[in-house]
Protein backbone atom coordinates (compact mmCIF):
# COMPACT_ATOMS: atom_id res chain seq x y z
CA UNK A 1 -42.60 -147.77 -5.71
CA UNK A 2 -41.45 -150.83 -7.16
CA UNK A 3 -42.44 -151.63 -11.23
CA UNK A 4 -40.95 -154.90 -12.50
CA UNK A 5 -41.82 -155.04 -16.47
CA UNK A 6 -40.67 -157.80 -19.05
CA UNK A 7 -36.96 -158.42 -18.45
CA UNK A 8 -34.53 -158.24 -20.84
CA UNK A 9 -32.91 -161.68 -21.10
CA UNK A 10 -29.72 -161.11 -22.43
CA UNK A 11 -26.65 -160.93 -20.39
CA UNK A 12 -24.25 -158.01 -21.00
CA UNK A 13 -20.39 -158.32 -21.81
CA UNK A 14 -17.80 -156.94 -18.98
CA UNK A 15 -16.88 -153.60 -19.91
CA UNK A 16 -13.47 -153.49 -21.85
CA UNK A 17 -10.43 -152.35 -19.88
CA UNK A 18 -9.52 -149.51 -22.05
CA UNK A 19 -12.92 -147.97 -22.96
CA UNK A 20 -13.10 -144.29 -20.78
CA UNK A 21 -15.53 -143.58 -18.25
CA UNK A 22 -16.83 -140.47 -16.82
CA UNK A 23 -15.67 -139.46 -13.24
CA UNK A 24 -16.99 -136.24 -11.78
CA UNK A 25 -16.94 -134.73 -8.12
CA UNK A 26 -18.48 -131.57 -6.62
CA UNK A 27 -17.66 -130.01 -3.36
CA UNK A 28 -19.63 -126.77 -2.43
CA UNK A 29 -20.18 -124.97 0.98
CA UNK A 30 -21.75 -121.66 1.56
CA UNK A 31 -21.77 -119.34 4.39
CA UNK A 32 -23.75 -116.09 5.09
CA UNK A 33 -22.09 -112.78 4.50
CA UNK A 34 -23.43 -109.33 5.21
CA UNK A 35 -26.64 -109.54 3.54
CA UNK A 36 -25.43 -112.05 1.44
CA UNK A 37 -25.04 -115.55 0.68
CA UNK A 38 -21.26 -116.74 -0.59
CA UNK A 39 -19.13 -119.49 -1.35
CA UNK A 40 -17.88 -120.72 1.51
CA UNK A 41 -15.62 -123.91 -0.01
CA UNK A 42 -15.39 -125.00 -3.99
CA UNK A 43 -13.49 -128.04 -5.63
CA UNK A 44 -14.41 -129.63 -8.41
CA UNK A 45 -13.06 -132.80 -10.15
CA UNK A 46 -13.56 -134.40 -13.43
CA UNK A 47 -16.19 -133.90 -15.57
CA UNK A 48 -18.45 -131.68 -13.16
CA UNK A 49 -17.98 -128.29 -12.82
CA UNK A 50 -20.37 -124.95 -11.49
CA UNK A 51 -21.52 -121.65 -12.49
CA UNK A 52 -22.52 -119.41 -10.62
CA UNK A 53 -25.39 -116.61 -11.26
CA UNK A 54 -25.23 -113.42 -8.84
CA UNK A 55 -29.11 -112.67 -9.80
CA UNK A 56 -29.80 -112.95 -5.86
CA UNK A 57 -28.51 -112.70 -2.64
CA UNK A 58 -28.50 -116.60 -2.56
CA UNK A 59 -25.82 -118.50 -4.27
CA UNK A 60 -27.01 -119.81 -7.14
CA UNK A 61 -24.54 -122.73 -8.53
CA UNK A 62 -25.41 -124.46 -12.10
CA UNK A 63 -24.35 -127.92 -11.99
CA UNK A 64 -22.87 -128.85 -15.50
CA UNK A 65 -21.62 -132.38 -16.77
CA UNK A 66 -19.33 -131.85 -19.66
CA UNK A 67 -19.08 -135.20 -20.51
CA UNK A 68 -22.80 -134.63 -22.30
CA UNK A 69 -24.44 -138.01 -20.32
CA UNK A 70 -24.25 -140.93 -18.40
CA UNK A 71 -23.49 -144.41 -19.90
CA UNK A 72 -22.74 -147.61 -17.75
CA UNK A 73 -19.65 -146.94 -15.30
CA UNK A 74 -20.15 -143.55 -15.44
CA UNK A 75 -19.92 -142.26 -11.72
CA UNK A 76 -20.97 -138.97 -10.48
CA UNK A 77 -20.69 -136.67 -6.82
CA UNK A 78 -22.15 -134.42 -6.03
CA UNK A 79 -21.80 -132.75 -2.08
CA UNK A 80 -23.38 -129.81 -1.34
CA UNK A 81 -23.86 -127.59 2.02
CA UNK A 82 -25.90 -124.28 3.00
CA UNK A 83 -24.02 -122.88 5.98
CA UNK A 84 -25.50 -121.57 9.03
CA UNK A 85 -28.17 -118.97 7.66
CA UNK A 86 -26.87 -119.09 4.27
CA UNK A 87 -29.24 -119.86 1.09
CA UNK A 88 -28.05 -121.99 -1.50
CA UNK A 89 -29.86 -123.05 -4.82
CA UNK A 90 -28.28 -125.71 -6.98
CA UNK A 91 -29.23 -126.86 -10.62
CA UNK A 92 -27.90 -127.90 -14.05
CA UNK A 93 -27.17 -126.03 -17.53
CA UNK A 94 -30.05 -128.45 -19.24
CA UNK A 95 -31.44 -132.04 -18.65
CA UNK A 96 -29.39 -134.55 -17.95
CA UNK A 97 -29.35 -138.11 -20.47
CA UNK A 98 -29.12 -141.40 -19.47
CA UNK A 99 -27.82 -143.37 -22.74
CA UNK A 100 -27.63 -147.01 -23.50
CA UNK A 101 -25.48 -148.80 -21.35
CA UNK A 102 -23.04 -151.73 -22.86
CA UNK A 103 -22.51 -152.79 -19.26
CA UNK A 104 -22.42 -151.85 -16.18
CA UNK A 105 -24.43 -148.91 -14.32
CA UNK A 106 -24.26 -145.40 -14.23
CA UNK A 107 -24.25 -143.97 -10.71
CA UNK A 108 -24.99 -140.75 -9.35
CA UNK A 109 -24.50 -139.82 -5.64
CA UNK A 110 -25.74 -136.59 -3.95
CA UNK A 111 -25.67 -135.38 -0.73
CA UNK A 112 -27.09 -132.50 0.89
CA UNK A 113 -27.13 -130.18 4.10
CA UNK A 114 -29.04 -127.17 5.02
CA UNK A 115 -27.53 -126.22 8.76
CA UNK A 116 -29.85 -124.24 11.37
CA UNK A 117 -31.38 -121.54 9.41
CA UNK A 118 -30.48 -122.16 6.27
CA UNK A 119 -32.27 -122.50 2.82
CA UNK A 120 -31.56 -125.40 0.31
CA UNK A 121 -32.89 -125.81 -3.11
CA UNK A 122 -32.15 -128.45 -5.01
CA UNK A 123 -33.76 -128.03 -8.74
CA UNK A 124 -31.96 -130.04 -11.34
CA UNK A 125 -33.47 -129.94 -14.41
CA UNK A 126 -35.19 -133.13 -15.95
CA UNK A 127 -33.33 -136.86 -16.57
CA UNK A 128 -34.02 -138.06 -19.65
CA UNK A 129 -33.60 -141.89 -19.90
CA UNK A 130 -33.06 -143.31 -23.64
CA UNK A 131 -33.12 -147.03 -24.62
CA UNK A 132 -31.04 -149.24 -22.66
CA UNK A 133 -30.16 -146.68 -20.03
CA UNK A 134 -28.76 -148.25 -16.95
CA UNK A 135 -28.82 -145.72 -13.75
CA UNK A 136 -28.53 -146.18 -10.18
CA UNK A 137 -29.01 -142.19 -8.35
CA UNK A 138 -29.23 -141.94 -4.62
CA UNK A 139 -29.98 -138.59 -3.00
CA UNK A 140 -29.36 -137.57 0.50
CA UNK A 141 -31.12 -134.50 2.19
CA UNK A 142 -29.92 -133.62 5.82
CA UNK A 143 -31.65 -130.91 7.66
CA UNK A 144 -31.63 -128.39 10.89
CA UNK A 145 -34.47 -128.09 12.78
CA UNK A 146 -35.67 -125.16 11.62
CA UNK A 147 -33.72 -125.12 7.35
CA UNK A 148 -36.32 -125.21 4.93
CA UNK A 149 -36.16 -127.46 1.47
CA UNK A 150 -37.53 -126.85 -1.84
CA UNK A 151 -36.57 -130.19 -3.95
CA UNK A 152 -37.69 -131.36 -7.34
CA UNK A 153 -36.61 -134.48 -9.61
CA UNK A 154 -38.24 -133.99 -12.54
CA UNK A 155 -37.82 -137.32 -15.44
CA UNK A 156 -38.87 -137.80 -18.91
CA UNK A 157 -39.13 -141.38 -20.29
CA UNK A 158 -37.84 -141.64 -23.56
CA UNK A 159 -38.26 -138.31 -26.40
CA UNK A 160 -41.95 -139.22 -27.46
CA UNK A 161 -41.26 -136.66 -30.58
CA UNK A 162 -38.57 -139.18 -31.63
CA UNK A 163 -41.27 -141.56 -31.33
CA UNK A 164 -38.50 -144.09 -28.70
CA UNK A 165 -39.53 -146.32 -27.34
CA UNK A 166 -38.12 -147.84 -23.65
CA UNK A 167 -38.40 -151.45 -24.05
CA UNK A 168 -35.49 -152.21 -21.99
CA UNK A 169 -34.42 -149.80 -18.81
CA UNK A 170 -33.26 -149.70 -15.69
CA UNK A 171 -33.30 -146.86 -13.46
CA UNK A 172 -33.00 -147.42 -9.64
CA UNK A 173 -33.48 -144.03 -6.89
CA UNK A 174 -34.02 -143.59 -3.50
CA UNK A 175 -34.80 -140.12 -2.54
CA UNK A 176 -34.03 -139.78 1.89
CA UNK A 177 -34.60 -136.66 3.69
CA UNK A 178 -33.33 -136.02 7.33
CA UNK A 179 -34.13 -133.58 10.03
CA UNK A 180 -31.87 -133.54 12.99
CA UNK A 181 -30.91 -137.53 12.73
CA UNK A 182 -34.87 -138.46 12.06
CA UNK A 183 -35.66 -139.69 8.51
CA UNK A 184 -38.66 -137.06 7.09
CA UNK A 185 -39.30 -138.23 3.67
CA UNK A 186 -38.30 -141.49 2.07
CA UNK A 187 -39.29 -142.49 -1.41
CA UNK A 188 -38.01 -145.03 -3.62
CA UNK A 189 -38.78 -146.16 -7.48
CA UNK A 190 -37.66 -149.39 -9.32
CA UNK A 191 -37.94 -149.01 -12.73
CA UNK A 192 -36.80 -152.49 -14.59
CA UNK A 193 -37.57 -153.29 -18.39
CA UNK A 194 -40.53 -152.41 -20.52
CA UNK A 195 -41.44 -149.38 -19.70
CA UNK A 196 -43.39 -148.09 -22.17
CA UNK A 197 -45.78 -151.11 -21.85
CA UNK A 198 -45.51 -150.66 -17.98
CA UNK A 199 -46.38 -147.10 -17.97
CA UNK A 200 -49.58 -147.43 -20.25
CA UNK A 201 -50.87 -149.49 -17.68
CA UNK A 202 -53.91 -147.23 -16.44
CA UNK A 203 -52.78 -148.06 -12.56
CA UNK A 204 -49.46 -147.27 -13.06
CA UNK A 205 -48.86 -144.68 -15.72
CA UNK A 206 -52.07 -144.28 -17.57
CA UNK A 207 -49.61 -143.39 -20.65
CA UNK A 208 -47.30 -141.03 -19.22
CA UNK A 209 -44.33 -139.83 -20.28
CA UNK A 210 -42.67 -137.75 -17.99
CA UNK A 211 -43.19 -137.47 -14.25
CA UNK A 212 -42.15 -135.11 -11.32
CA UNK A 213 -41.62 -135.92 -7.51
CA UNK A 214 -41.71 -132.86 -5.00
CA UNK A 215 -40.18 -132.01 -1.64
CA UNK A 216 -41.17 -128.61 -0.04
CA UNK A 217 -40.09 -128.40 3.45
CA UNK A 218 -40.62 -124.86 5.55
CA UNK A 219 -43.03 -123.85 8.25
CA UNK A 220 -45.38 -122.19 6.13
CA UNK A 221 -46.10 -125.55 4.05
CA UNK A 222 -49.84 -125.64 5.48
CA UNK A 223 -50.47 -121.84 3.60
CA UNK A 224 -49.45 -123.29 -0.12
CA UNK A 225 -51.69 -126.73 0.16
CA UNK A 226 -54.92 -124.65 -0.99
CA UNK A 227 -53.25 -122.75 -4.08
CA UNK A 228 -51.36 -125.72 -5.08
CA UNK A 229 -54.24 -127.85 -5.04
CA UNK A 230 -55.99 -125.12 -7.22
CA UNK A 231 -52.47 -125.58 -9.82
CA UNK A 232 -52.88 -129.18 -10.48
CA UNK A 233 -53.61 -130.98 -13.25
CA UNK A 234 -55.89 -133.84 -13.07
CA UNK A 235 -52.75 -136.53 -13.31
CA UNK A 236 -51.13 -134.74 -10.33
CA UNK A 237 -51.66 -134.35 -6.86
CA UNK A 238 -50.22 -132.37 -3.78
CA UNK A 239 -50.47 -133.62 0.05
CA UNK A 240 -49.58 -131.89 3.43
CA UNK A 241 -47.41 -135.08 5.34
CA UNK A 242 -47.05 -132.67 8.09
CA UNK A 243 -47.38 -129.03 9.19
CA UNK A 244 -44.36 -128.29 7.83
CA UNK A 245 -43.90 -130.89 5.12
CA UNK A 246 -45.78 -131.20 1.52
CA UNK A 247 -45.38 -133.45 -1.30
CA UNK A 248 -46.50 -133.12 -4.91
CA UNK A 249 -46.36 -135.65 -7.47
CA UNK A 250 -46.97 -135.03 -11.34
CA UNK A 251 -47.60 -136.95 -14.17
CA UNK A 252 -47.78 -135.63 -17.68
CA UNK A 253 -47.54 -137.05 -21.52
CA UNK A 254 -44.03 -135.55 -22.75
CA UNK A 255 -41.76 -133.04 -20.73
CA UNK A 256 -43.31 -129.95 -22.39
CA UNK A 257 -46.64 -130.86 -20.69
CA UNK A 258 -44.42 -131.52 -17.26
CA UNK A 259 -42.27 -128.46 -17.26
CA UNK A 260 -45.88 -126.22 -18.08
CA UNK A 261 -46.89 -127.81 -14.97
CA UNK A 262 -44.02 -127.35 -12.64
CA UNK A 263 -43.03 -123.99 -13.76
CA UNK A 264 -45.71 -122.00 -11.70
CA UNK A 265 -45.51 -124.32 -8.51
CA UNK A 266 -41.54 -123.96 -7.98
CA UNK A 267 -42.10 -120.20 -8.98
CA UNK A 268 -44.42 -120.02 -6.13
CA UNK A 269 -42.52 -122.12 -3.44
CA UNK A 270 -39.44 -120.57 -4.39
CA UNK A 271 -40.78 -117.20 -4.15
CA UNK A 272 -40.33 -116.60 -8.12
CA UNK A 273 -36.56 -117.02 -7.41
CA UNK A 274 -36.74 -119.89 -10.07
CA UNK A 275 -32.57 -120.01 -11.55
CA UNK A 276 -32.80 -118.52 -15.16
CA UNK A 277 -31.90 -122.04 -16.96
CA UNK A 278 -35.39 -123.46 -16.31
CA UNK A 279 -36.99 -120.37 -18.52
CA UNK A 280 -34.11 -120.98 -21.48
């Protein structure tokens, strides 16, 4: 999806040499144990560090950026494996804010794996993009024949109770899942100046202010099309791509309205394994 909106004419200074910039990498592999999932490999640079919750038998890593938000140059990592019959579930200590940029992007680049019988969640909690947020985020999903995916990218445009406005915004991502070399699921969304006047649009937006994409990957995708269908609101919509593959896509006015909507579909396709952070 491509949505070009009025374009911000002014050119932005280079970014000075001595002003700091975020830098953060994350390296995680897991590997089955016993009856148990467990960290297989761990470094961490920068500003991104982990958690880790022992609630299941999955590992359960929350993803937190302590330097509060991304700004232009900001550059994030993230790398993340489920080993050979291992489960892993990744997401962050709260949503994460894209501020006004001076210059420059912010760019955020993750890449996943889930080997032969493995499970991978990925379920960040929401992006918030202020006024004059600059972000380019590319995620990579690679998958075994027979792993299964739960993924959700949850974003809120602007905090409506501030009453902010995005008048000026740019926010490039690419979402590309792979199974065994093949490309599954490819979506991308170009999101480039007035927004809030794009969004209204009744073919675009119809007024939203927050919107959800959904990935659910596993051979029983067929059995949840019916019971999802029955959990939508009228601004969202769920479709079975193949036998194994669905797709949901929500729209909502604010992210209260969003999260109220997402909470009891990922409780379902996760199997009310939800990680704690998303009920906090």
């Amino acid at each position: 999806m491509t949505l070009h909106m009025r374009e911000n004419q002014a050119v932005a200074a280079p970014l000075p040499g001595n002003v700091p910039r975020a830098r953060g990498t994350l390296d995680l592999t897991t590997k089955q144990r016993g009856d148990r999932s467990a960290i297989d490999r761990l470094r961490t640079s920068g500003c991104l560090r982990a958690l880790f919750s022992r609630r299941t038998k999955a590992v359960e890593a929350i993803v937190i950026n302590t330097s509060g938000g991304l700004t232009g140059g900001d550059s994030l990592s993230l790398c993340a494996a489920a080993g050979e019959g291992s489960q892993l579930s990744l997401t962050t200590q709260a949503a994460e804010r894209a501020y006004r940029a001076s210059a420059d992007v912010a760019r955020v680049e993750t890449r996943l794996e889930a080997q032969t019988g493995a499970v991978l969640h990925w379920l960040p909690q929401e992006l918030i993009l202020f006024e004059g947020a600059r972000l380019r985020r590319r995620l990579r999903v690679d998958l075994a024949a027979d792993a299964r995916l739960l993924l959700v990218e949850p974003v809120i445009f602007g905090r409506t109770a501030m009453g902010e406005r995005l008048r000026d915004v740019e926010f490039s991502d690419r979402i590309a899942v792979w199974r065994e070399g093949a490309p599954l699921y490819l979506d991308g969304l170009e999101l480039r100046g007035d927004l809030d006047t794009g969004m209204a649009r009744p073919a675009l937006g119809g007024g939203a202010g927050a919107m959800a994409s959904l990935v659910y990957v596993a051979p029983d995708a067929e059995a949840h099309l019916a019971p999802l269908r029955a959990l939508m609101p009228v601004t969202g919509g769920v479709s079975l791509m193949r036998d194994d593959l669905l797709v949901v896509r929500l729209l909502a006015t604010d992210g209260l309205h969003l999260r109220r909507s997402l909470l009891p579909i990922l409780d379902r396709l996760s199997r009310d394994t939800l990680p704690i952070s998303w009920r906090l």
